[in-house]
PDB file of C-alpha atoms in Angstrom:
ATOM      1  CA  UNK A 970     305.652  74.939 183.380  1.00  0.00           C
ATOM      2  CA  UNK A 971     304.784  73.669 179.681  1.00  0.00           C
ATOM      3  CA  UNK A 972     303.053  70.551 181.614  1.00  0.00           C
ATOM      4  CA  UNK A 973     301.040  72.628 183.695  1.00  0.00           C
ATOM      5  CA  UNK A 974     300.054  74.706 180.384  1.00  0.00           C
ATOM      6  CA  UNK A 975     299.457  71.820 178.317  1.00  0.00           C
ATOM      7  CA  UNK A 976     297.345  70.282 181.227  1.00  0.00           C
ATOM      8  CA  UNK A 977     295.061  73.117 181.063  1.00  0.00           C
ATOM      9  CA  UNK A 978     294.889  73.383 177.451  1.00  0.00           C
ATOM     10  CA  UNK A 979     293.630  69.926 177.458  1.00  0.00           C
ATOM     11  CA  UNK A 980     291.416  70.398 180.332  1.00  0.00           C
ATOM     12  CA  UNK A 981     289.695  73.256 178.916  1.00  0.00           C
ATOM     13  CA  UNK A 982     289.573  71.514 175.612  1.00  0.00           C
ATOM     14  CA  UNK A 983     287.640  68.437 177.480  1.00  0.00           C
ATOM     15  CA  UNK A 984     285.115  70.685 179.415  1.00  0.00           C
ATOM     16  CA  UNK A 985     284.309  72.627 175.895  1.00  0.00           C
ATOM     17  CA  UNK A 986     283.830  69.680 174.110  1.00  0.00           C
ATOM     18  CA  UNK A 987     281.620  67.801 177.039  1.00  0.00           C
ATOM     19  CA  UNK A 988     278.387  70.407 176.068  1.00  0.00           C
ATOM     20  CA  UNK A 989     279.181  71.570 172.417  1.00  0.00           C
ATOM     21  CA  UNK A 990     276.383  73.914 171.575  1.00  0.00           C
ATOM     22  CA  UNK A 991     275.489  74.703 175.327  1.00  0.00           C
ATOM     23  CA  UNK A 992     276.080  78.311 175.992  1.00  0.00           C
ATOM     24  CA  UNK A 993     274.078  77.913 179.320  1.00  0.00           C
ATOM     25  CA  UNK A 994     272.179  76.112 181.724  1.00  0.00           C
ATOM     26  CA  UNK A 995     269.887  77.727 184.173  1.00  0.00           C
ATOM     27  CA  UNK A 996     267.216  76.827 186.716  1.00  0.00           C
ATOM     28  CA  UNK A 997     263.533  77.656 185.437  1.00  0.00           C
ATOM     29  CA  UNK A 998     261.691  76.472 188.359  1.00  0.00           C
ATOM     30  CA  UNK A 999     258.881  73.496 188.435  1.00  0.00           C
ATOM     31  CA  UNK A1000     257.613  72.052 185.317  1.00  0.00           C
ATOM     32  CA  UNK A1001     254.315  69.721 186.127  1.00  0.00           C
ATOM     33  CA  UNK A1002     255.741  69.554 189.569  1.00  0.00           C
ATOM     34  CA  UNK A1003     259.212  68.833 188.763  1.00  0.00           C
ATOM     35  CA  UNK A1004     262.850  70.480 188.784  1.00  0.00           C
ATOM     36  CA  UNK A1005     263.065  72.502 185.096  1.00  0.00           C
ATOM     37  CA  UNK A1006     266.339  73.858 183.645  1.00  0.00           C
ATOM     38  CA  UNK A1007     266.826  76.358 180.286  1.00  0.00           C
ATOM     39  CA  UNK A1008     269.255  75.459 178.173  1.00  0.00           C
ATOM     40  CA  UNK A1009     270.523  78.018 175.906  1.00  0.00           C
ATOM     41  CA  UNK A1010     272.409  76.830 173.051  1.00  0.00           C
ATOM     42  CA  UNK A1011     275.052  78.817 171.106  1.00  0.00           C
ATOM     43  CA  UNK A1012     273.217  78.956 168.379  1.00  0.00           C
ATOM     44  CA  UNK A1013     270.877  81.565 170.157  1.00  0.00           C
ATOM     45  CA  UNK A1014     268.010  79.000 170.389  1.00  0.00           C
ATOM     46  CA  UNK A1015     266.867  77.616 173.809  1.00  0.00           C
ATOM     47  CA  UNK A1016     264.873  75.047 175.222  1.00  0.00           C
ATOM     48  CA  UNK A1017     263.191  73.655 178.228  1.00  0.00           C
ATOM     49  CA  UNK A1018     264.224  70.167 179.600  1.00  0.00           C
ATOM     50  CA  UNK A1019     262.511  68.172 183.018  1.00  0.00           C
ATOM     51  CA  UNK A1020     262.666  64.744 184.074  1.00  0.00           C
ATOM     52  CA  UNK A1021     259.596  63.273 185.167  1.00  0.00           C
ATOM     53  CA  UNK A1022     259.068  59.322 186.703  1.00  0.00           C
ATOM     54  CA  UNK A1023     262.272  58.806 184.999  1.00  0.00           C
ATOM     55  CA  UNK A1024     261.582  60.315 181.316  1.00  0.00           C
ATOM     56  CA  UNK A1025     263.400  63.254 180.186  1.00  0.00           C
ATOM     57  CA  UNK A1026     261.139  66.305 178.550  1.00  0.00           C
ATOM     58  CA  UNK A1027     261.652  68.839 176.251  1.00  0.00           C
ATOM     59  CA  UNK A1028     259.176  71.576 177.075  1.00  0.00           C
ATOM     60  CA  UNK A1029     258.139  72.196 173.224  1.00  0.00           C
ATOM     61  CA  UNK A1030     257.700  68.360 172.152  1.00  0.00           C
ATOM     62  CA  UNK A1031     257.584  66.596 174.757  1.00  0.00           C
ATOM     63  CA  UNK A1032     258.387  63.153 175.289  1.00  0.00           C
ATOM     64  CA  UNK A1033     262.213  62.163 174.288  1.00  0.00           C
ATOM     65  CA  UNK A1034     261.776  58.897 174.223  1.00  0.00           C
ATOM     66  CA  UNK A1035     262.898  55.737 176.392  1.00  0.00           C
ATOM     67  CA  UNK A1036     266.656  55.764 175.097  1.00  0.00           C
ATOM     68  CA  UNK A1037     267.581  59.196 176.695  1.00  0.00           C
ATOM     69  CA  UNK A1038     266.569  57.704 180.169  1.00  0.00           C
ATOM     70  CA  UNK A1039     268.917  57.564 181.972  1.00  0.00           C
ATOM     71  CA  UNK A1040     271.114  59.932 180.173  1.00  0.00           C
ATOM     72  CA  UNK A1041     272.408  62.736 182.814  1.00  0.00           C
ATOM     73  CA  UNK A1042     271.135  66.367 182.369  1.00  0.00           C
ATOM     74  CA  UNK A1043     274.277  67.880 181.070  1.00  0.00           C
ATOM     75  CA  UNK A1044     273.800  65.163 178.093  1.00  0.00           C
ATOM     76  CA  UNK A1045     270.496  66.073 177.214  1.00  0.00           C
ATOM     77  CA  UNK A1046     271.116  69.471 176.851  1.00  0.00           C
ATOM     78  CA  UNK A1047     273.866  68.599 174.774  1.00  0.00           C
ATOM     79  CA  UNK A1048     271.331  66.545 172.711  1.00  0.00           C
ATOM     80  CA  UNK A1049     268.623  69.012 172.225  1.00  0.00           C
ATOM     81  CA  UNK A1050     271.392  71.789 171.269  1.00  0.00           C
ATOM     82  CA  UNK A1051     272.727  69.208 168.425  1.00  0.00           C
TER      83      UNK A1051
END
């Protein structure tokens, strides 16, 4: 029983850490005619993030920049909520 216990602990621990500062991500429809998501961040801000020929966006600034390409969506938000 402690294993199991610990197991979760660690598991939850793992997922928590994965998308520090995400409180949510949520579809938001097409942005210039691709998928969007909102990311909500705990810190009560939010932001808008698409992928577009291969180049992530955030809806306020724009380009990212090359290095974030092929970072997965989960990472960005991650990024843009540090």
């Amino acid at each position: 029983m402690k294993k199991v216990f610990a197991l979760v602990l660690v598991a939850g621990f793992v997922s928590t850490t994965a998308f520090a500062g995400v409180s949510n991500i949520s579809n938001n429809g097409n942005v210039s005619g691709v998928q969007s998501w909102r990311v909500e961040c705990s810190s009560g801000s939010s932001y808008i993030i698409y992928k577009k020929s291969g180049t992530w966006y955030r809806g306020d600034i724009g380009h990212l920049g090359n290095r974030y390409d092929s970072w997965s969506r989960d990472d960005v938000a991650s990024f843009v909520c540090g």
